[in-house]
mmCIF file of C-alpha atoms in Angstrom:
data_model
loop_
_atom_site.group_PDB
_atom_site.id
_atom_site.type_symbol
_atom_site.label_atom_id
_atom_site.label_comp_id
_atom_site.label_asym_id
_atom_site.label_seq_id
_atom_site.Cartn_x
_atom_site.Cartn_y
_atom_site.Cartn_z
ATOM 1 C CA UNK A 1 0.000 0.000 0.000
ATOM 2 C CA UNK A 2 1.574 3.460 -0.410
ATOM 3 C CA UNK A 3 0.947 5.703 2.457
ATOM 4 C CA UNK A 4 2.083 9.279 1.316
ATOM 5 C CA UNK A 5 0.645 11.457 -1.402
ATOM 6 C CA UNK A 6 -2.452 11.070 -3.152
ATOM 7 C CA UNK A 7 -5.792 13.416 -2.468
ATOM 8 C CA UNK A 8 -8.659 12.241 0.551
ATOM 9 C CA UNK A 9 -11.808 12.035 -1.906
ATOM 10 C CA UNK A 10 -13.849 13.201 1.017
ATOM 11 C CA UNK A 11 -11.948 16.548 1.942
ATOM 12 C CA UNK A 12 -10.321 17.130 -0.939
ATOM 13 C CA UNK A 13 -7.444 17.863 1.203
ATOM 14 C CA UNK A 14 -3.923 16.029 0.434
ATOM 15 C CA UNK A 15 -3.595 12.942 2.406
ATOM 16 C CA UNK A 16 -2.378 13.965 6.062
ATOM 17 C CA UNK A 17 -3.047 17.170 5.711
ATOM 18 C CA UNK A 18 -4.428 18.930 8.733
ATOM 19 C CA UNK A 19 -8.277 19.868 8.801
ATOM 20 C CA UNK A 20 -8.463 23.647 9.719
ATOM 21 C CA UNK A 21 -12.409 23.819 9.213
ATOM 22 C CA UNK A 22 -12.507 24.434 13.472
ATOM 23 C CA UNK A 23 -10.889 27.849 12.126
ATOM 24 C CA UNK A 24 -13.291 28.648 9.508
ATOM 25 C CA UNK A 25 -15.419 32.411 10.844
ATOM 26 C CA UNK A 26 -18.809 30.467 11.039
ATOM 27 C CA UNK A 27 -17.021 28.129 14.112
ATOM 28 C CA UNK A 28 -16.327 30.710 16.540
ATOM 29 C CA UNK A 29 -18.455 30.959 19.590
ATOM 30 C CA UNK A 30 -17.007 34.662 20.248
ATOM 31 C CA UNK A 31 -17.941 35.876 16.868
ATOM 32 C CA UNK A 32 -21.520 34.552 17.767
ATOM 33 C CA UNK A 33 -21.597 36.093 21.116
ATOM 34 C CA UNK A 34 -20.448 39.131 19.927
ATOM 35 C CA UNK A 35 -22.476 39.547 17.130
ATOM 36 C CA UNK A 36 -25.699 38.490 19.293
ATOM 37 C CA UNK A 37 -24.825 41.095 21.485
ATOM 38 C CA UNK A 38 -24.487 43.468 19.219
ATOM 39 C CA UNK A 39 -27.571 42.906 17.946
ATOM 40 C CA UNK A 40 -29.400 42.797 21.082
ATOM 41 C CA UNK A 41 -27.667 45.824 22.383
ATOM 42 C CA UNK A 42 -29.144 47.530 19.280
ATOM 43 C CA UNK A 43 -32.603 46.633 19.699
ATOM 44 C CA UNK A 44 -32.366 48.131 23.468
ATOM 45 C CA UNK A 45 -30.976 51.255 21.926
ATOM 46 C CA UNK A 46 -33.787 52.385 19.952
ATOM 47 C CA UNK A 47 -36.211 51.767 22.670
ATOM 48 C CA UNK A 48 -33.893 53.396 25.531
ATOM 49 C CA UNK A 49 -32.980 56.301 23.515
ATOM 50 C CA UNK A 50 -36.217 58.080 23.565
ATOM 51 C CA UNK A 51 -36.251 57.341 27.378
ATOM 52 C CA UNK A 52 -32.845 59.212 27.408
ATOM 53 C CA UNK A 53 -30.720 56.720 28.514
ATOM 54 C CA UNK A 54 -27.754 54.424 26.822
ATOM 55 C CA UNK A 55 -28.252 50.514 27.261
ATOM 56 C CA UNK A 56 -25.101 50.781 29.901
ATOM 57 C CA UNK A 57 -27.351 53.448 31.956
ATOM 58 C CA UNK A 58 -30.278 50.917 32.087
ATOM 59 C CA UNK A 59 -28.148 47.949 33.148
ATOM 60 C CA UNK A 60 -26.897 50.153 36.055
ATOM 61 C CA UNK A 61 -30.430 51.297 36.740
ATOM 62 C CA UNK A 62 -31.467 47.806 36.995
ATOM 63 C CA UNK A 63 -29.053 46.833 38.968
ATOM 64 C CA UNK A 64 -29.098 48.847 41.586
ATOM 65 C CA UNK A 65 -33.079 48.559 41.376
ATOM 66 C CA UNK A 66 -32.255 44.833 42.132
ATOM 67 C CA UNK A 67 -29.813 45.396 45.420
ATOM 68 C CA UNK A 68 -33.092 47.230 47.108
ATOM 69 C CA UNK A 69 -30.876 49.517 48.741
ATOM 70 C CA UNK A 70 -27.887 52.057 47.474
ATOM 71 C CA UNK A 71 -25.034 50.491 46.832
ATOM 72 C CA UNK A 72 -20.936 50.475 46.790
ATOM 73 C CA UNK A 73 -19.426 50.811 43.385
ATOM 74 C CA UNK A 74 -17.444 47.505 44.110
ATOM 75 C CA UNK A 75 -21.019 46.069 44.283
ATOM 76 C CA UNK A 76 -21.964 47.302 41.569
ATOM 77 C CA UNK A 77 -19.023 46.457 39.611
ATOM 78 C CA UNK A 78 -19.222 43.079 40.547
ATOM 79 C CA UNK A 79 -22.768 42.939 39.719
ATOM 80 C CA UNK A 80 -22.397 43.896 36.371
ATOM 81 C CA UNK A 81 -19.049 42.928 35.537
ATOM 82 C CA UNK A 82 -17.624 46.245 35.285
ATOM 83 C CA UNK A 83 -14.443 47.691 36.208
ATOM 84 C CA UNK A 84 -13.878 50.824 37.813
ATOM 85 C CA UNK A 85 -12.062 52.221 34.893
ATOM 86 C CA UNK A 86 -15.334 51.781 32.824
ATOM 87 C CA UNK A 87 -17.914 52.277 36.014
ATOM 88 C CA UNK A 88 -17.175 55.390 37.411
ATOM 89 C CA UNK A 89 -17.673 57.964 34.306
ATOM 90 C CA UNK A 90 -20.786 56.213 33.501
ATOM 91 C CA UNK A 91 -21.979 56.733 37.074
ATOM 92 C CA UNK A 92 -20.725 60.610 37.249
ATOM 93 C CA UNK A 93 -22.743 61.179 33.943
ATOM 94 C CA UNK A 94 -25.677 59.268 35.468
ATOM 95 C CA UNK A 95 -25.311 61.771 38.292
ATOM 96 C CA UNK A 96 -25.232 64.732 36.144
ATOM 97 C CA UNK A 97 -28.314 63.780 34.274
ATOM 98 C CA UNK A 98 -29.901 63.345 37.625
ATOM 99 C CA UNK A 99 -30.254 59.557 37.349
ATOM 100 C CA UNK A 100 -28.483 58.721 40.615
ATOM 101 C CA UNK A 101 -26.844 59.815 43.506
ATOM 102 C CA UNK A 102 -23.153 59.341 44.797
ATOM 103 C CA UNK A 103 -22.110 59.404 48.504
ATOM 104 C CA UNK A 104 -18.805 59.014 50.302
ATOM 105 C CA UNK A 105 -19.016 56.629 53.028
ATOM 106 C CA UNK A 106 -18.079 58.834 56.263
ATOM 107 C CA UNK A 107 -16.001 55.245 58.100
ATOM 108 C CA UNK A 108 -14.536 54.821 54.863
ATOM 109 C CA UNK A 109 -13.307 57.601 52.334
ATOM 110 C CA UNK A 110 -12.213 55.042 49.616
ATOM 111 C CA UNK A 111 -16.177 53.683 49.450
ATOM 112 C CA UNK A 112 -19.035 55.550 47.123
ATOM 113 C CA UNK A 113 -22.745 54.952 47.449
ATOM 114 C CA UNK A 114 -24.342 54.706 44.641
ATOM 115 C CA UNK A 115 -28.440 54.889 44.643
ATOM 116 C CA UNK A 116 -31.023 55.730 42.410
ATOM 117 C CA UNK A 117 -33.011 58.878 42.217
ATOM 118 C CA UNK A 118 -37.022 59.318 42.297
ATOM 119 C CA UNK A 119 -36.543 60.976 38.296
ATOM 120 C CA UNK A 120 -34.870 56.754 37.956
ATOM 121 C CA UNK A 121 -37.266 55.506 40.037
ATOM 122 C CA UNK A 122 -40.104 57.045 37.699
ATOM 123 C CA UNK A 123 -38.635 55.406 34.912
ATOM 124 C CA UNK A 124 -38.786 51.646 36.161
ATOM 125 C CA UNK A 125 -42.407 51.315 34.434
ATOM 126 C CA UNK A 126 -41.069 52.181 31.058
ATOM 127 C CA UNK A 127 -37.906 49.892 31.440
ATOM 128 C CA UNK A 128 -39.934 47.044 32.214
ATOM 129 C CA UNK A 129 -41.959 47.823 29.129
ATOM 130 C CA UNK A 130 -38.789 48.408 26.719
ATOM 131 C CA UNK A 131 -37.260 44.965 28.348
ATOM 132 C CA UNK A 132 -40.268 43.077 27.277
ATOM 133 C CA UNK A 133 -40.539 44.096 23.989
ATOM 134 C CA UNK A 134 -36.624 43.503 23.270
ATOM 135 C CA UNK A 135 -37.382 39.981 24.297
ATOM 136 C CA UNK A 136 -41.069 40.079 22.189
ATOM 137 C CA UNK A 137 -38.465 41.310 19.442
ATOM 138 C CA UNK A 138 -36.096 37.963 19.415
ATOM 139 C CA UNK A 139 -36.743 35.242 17.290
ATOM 140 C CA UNK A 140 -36.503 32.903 19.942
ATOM 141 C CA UNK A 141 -39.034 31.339 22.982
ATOM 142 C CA UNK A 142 -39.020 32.969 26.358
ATOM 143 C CA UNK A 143 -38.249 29.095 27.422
ATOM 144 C CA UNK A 144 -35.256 29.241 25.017
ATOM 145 C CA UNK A 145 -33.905 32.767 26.197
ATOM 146 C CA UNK A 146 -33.773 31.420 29.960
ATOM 147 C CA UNK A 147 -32.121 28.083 28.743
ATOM 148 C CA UNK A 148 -29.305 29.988 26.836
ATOM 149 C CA UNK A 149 -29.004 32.913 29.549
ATOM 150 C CA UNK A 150 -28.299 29.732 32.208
ATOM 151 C CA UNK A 151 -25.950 28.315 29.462
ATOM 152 C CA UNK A 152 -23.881 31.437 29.369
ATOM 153 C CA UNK A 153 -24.071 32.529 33.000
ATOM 154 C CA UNK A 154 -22.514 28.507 33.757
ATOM 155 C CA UNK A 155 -19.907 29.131 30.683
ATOM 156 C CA UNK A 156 -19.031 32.792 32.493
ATOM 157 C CA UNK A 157 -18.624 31.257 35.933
ATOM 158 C CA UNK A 158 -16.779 28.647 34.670
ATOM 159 C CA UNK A 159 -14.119 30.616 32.812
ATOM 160 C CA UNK A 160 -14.359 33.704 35.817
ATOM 161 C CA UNK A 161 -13.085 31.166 38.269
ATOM 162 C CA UNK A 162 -10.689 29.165 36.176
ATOM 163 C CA UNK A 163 -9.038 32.599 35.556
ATOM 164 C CA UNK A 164 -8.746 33.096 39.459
ATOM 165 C CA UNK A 165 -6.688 30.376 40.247
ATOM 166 C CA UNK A 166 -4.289 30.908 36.908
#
């Protein structure tokens, strides 16, 4: 038998060649993340937008809606998986536009408070609404969206704490 040479009639490839299909665009989970989110992201614009707010605004909104009480930045970092670098001027300009409020703790310099205002507060009817027709708006079941929102949230503290003990 010869072993070298010659094509594989089912690739096309030459014999022994390596199969680099896993490489092709259409096999990479972070293009399809990123382009989902992307998408999605969009969607949330043009129904925040009127509201006056930027789809980073209503995840902090949210948020801090969820903690029932102000919050520390670090909380709300962690909550959204945010760093301070990237927090921080979105919560001063939430401040300016009279979205939140920001307080020093007075034991601890070094610690913010973070809390919503009443002119947020008025605005947690609307978000609902603009969160319900994003998800009206994908092409997939409200089963389906909680199935793949577990998926990821596994995948992402999977990979968060295999990066802690690297």
């Amino acid at each position: 038998m010869h072993s070298g040479g010659g094509m594989n009639a089912q690739s096309g490839r030459p014999n022994g060649a390596p199969d680099f299909t896993e490489l092709h665009v259409d096999q990479q989970l972070c293009l399809a993340l990123q382009t989902s989110s992307s998408l999605i992201t969009r969607l949330y614009r043009r129904l925040l937008t009127p509201l006056g707010l930027t789809h980073p605004q209503y995840l902090v909104l949210i948020a801090l809606w969820e903690f029932e009480r102000p919050a520390t930045m670090g909380e709300l970092g962690e909550r959204l998986s945010m760093d301070t670098g990237s927090l921080t001027p979105l919560v001063k300009r939430m401040e300016t536009a009279g979205l939140l409020s920001r307080e020093r703790d007075k034991q601890d310099e070094r610690r913010v408070w973070v809390a919503p205002t009443a002119r947020a507060t008025a605005l947690r009817d609307e978000l609902l609404t603009v969160r319900r027709e994003v998800v009206r708006q994908l092409p997939i079941t409200a089963q389906q969206i909680a199935e793949l929102r577990r998926m990821l949230q596994d995948m992402n503290d999977a990979i968060s704490r295999a990066d802690q003990t690297d």
